[in-house]
Coordinates of N, CA and C in Angstrom, one line a residue:
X29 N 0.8 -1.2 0.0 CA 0.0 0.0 0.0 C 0.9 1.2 0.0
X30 N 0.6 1.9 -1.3 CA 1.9 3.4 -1.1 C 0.5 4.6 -1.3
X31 N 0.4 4.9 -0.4 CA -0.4 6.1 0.0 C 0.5 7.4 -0.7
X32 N 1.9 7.5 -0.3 CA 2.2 8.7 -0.8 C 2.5 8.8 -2.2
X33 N 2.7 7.1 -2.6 CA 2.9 7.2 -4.2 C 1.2 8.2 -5.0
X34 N 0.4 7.7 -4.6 CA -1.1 8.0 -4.5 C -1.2 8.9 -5.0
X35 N -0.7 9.8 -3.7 CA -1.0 11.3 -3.9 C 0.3 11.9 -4.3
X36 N 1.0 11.1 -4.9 CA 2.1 12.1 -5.8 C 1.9 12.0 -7.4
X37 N 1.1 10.7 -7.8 CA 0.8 10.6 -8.7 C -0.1 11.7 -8.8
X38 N -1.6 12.2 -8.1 CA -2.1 12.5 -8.5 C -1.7 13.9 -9.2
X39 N -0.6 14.4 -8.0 CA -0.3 15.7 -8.5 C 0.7 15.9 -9.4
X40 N 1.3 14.9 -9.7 CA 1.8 14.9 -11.3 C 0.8 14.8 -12.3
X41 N 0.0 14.1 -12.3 CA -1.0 13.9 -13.2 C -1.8 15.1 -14.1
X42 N -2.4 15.7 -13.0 CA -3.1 16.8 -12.9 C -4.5 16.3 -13.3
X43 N -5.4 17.6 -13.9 CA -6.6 16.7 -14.5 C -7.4 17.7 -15.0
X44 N -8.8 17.8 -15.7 CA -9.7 18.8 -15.7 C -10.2 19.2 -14.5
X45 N -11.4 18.1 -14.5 CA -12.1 18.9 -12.8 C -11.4 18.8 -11.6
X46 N -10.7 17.4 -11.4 CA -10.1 16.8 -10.0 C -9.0 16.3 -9.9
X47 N -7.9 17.1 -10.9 CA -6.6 17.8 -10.0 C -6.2 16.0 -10.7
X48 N -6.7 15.2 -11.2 CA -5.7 14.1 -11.6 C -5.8 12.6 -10.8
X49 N -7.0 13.2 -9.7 CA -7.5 12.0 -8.9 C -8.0 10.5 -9.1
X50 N -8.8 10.5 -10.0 CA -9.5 9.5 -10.3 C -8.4 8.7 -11.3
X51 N -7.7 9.5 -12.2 CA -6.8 8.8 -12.9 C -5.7 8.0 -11.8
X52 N -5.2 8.3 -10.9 CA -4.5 7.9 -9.8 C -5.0 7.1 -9.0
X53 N -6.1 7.2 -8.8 CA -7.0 6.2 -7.9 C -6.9 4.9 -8.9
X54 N -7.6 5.5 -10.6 CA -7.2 3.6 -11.1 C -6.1 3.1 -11.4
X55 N -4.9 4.1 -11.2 CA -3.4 3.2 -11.3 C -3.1 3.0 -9.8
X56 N -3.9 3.2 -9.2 CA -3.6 2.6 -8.0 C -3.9 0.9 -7.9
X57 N -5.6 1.2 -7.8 CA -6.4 -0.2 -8.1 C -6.0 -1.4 -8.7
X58 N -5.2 -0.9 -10.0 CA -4.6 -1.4 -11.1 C -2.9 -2.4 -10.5
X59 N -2.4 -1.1 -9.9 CA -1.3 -2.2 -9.0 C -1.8 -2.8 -7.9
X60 N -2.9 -2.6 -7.0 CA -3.3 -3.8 -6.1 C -3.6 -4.8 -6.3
X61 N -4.4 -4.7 -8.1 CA -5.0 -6.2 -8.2 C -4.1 -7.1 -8.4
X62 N -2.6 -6.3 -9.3 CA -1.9 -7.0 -10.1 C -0.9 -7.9 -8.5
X63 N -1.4 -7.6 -7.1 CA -0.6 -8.1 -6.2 C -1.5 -8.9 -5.6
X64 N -2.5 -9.6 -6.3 CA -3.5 -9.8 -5.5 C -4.2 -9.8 -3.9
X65 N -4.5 -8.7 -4.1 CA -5.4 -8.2 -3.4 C -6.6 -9.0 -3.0
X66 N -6.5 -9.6 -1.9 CA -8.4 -10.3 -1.6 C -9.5 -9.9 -1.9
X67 N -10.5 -10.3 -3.2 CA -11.7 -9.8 -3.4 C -12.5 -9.9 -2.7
X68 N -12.8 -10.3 -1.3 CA -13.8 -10.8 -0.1 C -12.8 -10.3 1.0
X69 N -13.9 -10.1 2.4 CA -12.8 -9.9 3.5 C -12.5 -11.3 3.6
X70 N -11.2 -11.2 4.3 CA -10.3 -12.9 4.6 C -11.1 -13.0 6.2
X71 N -11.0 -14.1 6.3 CA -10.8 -14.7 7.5 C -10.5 -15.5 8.1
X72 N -10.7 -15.6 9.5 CA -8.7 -16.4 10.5 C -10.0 -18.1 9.9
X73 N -9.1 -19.2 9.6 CA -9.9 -20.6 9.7 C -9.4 -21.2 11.3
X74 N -9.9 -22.3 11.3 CA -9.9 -22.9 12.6 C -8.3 -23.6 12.7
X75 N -7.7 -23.8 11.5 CA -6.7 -24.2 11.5 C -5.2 -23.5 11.5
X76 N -5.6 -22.1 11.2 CA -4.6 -21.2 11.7 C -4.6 -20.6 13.2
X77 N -5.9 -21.0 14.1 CA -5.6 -20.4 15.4 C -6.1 -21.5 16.2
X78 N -5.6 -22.8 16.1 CA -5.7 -24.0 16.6 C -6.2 -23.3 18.0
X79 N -7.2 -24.3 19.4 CA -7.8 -23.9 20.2 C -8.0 -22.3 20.6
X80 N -8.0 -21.7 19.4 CA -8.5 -20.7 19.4 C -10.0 -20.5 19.3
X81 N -11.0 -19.4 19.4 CA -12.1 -19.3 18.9 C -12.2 -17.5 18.5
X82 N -12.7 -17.6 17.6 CA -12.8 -15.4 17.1 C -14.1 -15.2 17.8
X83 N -13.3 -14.3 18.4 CA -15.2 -13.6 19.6 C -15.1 -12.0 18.1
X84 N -13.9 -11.4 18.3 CA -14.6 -10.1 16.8 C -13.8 -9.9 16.0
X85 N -14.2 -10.0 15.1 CA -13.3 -9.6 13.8 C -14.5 -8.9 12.4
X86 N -14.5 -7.8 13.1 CA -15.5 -7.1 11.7 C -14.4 -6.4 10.2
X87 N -15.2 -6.7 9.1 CA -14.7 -6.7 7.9 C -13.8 -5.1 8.2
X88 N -14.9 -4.4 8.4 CA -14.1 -3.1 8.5 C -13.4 -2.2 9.6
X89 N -13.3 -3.3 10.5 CA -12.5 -3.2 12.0 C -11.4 -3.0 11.7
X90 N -10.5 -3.3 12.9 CA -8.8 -3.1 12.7 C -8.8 -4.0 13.5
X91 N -9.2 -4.2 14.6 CA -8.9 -5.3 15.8 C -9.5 -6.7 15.4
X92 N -9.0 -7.8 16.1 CA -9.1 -8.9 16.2 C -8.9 -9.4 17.6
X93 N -9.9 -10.1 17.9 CA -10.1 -10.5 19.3 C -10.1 -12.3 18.8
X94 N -9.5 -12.9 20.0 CA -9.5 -14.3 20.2 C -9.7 -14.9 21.6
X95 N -10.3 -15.8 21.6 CA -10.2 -16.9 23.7 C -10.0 -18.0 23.0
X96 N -9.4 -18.2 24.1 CA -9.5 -19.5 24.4 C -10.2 -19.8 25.9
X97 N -10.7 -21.1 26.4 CA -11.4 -21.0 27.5 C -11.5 -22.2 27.8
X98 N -10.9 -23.0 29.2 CA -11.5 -24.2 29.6 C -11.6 -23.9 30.8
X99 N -11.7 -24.8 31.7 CA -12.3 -24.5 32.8 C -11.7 -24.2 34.3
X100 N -10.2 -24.2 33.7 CA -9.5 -23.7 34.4 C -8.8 -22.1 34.5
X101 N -9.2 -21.5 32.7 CA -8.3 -20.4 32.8 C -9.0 -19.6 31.5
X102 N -8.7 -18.5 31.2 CA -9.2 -18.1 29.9 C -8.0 -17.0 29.5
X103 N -8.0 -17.2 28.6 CA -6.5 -16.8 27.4 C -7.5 -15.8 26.4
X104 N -7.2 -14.5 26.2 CA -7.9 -13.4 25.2 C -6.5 -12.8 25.0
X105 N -6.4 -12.9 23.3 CA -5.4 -12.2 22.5 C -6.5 -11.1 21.8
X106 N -6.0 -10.0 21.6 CA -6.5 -8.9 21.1 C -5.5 -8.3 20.0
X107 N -5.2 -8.2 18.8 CA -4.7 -7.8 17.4 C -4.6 -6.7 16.8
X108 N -3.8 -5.9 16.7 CA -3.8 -5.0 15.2 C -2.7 -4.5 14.7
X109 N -2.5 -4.1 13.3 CA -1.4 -3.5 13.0 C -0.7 -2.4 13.7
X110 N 0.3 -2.6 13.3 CA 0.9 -1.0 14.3 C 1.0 -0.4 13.4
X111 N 1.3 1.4 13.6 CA 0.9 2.2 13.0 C 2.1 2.2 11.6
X112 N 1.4 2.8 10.2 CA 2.3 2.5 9.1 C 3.8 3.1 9.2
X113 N 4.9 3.0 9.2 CA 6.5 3.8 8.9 C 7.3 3.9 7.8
X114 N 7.7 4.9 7.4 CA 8.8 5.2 6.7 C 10.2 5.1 6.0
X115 N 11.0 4.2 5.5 CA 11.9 4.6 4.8 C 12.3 5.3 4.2
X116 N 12.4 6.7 4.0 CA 12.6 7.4 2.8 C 11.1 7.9 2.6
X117 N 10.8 7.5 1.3 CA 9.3 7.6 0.3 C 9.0 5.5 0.6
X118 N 9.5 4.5 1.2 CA 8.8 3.4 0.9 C 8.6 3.3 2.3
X119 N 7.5 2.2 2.5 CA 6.7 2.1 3.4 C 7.3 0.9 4.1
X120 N 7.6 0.8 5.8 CA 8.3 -0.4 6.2 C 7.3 -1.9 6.3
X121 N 8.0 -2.9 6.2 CA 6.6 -4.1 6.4 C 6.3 -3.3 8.1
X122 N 4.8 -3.6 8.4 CA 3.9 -3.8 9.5 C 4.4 -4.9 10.8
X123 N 4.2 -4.7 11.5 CA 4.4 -5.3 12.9 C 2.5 -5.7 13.3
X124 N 2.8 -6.7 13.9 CA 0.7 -6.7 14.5 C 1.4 -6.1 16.3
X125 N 0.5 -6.2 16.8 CA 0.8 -5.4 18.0 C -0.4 -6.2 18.4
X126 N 0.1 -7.2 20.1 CA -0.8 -8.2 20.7 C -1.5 -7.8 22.0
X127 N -2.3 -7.8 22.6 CA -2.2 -8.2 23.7 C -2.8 -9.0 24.4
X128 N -2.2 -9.5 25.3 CA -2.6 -11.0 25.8 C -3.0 -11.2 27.0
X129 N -4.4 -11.2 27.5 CA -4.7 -11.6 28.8 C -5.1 -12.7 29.4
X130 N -4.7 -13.4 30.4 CA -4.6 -14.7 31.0 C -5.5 -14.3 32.4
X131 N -6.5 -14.8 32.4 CA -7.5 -15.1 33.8 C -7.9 -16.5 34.1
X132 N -7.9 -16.6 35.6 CA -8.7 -18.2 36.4 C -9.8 -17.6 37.0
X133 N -10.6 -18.1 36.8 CA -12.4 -18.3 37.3 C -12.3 -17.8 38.7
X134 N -12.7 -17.0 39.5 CA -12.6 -16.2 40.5 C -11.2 -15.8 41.4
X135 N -10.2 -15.3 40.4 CA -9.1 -15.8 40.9 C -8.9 -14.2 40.4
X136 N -7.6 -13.5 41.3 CA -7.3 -11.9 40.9 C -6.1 -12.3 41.3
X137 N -4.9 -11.5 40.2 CA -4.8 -10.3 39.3 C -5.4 -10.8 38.0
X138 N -5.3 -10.6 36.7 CA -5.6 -10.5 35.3 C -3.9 -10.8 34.9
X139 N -2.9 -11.0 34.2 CA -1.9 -11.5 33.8 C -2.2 -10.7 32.0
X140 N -1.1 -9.6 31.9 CA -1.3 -9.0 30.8 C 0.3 -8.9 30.0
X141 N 0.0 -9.0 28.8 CA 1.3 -9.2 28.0 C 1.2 -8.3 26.5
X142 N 2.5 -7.5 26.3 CA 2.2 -7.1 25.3 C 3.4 -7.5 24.4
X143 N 2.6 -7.6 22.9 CA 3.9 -8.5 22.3 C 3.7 -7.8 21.1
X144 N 5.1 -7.9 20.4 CA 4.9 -7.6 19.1 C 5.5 -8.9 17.4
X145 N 4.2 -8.9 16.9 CA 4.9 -9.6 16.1 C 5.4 -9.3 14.9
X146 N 6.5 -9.5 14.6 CA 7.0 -8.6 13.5 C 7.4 -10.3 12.1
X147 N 7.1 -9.6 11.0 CA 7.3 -10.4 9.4 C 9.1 -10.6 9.5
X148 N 8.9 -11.8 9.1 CA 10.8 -12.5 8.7 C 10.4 -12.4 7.5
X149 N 11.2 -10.8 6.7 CA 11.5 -10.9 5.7 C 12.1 -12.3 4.9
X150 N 12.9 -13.0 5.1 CA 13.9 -13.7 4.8 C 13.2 -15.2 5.0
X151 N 12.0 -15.4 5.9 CA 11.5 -16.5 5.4 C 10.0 -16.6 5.4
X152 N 9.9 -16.3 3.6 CA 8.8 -16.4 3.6 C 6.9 -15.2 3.2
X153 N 7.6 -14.6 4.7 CA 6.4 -13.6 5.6 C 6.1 -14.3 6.4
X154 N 7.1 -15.3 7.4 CA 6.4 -16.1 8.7 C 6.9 -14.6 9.6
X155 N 6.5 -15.1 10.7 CA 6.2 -13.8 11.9 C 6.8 -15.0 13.2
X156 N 7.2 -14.2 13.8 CA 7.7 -14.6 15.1 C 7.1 -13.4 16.1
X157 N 7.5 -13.4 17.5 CA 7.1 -12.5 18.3 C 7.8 -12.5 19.1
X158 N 7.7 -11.0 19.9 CA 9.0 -10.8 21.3 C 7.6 -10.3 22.3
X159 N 7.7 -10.5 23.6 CA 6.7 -10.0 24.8 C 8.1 -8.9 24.9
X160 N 7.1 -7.7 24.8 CA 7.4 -6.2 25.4 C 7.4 -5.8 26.5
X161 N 5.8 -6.6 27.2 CA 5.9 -5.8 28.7 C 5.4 -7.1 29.7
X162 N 5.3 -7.0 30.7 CA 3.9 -8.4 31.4 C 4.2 -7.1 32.4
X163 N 2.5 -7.2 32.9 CA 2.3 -7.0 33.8 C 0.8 -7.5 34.5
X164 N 0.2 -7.1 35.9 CA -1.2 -7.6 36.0 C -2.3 -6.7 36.6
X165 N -3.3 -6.6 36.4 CA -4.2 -5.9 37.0 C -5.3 -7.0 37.6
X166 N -5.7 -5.9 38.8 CA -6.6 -6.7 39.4 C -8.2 -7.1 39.0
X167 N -8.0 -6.2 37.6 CA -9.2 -6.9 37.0 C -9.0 -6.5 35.1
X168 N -9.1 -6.9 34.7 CA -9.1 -6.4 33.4 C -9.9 -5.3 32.8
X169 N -9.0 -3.7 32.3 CA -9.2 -2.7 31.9 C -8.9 -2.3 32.7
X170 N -8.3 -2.3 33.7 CA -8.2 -1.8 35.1 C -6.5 -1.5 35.3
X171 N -6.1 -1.1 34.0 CA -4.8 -0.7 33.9 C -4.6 1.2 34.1
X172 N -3.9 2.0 34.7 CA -4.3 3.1 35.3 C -2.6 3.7 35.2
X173 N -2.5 4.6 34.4 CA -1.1 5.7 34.5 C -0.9 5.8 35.3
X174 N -1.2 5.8 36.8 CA -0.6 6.2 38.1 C -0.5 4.9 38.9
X175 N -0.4 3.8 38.1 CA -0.3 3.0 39.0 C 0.7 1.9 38.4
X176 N 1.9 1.5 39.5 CA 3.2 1.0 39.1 C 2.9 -0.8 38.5
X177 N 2.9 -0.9 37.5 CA 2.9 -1.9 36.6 C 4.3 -3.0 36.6
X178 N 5.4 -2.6 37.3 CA 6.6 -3.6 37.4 C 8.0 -2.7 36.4
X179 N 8.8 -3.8 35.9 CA 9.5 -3.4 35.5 C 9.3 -3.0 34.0
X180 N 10.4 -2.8 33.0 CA 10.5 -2.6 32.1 C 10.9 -4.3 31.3
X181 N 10.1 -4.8 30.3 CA 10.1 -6.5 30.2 C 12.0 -6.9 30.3
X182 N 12.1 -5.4 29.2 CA 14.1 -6.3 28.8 C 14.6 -5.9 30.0
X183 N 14.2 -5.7 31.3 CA 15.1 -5.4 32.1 C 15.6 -6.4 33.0
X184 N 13.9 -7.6 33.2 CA 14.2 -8.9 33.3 C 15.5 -9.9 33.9
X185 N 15.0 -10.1 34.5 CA 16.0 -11.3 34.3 C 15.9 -12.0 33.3
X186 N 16.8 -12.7 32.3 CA 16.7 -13.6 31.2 C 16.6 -14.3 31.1
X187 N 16.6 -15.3 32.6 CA 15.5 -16.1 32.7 C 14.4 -16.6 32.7
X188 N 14.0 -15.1 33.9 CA 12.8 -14.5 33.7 C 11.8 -14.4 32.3
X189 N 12.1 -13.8 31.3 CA 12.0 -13.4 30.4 C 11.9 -14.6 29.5
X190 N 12.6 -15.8 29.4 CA 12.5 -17.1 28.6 C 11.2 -17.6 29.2
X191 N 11.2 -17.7 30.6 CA 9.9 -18.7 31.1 C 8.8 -17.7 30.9
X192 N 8.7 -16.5 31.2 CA 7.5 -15.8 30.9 C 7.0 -16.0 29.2
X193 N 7.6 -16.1 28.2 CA 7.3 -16.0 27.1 C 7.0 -17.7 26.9
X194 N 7.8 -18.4 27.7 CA 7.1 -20.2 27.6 C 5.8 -20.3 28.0
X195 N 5.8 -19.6 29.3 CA 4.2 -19.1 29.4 C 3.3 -19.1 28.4
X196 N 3.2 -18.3 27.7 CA 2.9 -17.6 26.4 C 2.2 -19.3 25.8
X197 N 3.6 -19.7 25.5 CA 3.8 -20.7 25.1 C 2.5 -21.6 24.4
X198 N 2.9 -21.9 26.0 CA 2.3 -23.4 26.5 C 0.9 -23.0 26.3
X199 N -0.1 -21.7 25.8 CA -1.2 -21.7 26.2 C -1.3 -21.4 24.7
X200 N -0.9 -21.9 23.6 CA -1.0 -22.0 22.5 C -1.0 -20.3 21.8
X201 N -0.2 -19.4 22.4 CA 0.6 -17.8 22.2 C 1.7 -17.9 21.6
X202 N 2.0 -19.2 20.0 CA 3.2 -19.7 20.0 C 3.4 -18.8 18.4
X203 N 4.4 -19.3 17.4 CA 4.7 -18.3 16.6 C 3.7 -18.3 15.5
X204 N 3.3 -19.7 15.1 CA 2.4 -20.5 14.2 C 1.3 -19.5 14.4
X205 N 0.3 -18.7 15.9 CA -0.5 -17.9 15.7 C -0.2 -16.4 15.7
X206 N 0.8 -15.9 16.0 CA 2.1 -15.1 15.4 C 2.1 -15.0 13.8
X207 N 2.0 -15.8 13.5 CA 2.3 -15.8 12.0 C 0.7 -15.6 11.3
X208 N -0.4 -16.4 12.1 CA -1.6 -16.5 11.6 C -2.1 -14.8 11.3
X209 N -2.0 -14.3 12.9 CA -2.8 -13.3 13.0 C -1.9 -12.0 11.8
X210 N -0.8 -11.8 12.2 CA 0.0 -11.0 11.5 C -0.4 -11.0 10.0
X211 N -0.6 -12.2 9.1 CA -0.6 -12.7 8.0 C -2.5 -12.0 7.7
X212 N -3.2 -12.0 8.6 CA -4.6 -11.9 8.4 C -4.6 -10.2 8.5
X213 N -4.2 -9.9 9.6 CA -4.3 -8.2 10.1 C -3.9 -7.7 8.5
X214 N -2.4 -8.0 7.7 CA -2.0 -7.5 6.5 C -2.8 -7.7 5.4
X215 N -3.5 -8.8 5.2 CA -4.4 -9.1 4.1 C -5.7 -8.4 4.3
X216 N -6.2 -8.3 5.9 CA -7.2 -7.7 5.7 C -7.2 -6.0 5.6
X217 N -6.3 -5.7 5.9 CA -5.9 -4.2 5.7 C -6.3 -4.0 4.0
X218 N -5.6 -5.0 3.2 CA -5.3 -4.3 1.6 C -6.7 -4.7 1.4
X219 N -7.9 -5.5 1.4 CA -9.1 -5.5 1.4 C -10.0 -4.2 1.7
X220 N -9.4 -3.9 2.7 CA -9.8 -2.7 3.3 C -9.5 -1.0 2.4
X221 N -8.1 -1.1 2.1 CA -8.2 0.0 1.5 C -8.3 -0.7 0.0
X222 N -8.8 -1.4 -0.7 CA -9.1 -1.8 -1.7 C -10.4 -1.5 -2.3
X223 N -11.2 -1.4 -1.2 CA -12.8 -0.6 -0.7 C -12.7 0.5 -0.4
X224 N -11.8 1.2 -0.1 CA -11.6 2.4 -0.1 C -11.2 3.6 -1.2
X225 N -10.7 2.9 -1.9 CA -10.1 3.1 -3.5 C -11.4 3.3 -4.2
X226 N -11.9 1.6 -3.9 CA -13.0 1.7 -4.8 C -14.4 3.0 -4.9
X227 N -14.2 3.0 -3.4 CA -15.5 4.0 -3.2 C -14.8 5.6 -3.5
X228 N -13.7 6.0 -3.5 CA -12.7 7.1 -4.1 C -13.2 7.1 -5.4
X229 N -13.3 5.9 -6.1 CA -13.1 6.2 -7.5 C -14.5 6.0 -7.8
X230 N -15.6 5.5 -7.5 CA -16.7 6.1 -7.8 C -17.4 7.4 -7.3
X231 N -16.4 7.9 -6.0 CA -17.2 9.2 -6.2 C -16.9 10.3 -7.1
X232 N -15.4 10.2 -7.3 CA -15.3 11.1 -8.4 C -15.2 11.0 -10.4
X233 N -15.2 9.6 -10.4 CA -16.4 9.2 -11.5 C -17.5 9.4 -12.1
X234 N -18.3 9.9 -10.9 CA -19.9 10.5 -10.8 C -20.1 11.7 -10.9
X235 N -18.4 12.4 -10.9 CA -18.6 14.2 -10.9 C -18.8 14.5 -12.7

């Protein structure tokens, strides 16, 4: 997705009524399809978020919510891209940005993790992930600026820090859905602005 290509095209372009827009918008469209572009919103299957279940994922959301739940504990991953960055004029691959909450059935603190998972150029477009922060609240949402959350994650002990992320682990927070969600958040993004193009280019079609 090159947004600023977009709008540099258009202002090279120029145009009669709209400055060069609509011509821009379909050389835009034109290289999305040619990268295929999802004609339908995507969605996560059962087999990419193994004991997972999707509580939300709307077409035109950004977030993605997941549980897991048995009767001992409940695991909710919550999803989305991190915000777009820069090289130069090209755009960097996307990171998904996690967060992970772990609860037992009348049992306090909440167990909260934030992770990021970032694209292995070099194999593929699989995704791995690093935990950023843990910390817990005594109930969930109940996270508050004035109130001391622990340390900083890399400050860790490195032990620490190995078994906390085995944590992760073991409750199926492994790379395989790292790679799932990451792979979905990016596909459903260009779906997204694919509909967005679209409806660009029929409004100013209509002028």
């Amino acid at each position: 997705m090159l947004l600023r290509r977009l709008a540099a095209s258009a202002l090279r372009r120029g145009g009669a009524n709209d400055g060069g827009v609509l011509a821009a918008v379909r050389a835009e469209i034109a290289h999305e399809l040619s990268s295929s572009t999802p004609s339908s919103p995507p969605s996560l299957q059962s087999q990419d978020i193994p004991d997972f279940a999707t509580v939300s994922d709307p077409p035109r959301g950004q977030e993605v919510l997941l549980r897991r739940r048995d009767a001992s504990e409940e695991v909710l991953v919550s999803a989305v891209l991190a915000p777009l960055r820069f090289e130069g004029e090209e755009p960097l691959p996307r990171d998904a940005l996690m967060k992970v909450f772990v609860s037992k059935p009348d049992v306090k603190p909440v167990m909260r993790f934030d992770c990021r998972a970032f694209a292995d150029e070099g194999d593929g477009g699989s995704a791995d992930y690093d935990v950023t922060n843990a910390c817990y609240h005594p109930f969930a949402g109940d996270a508050g600026e004035d109130k001391y959350e622990g340390p900083e994650f890399r400050d860790l002990d490195p032990r620490l820090q190995v078994a906390l992320k085995g944590y992760l682990v073991a409750r199926g927070v492994n790379s395989k859905l790292a790679s799932s969600l990451h792979h979905h958040l990016v596909e459903k993004e260009r779906w997204q602005y694919m509909n967005w193009l679209k409806t660009l280019e029929d409004m100013f079609s209509s002028h």
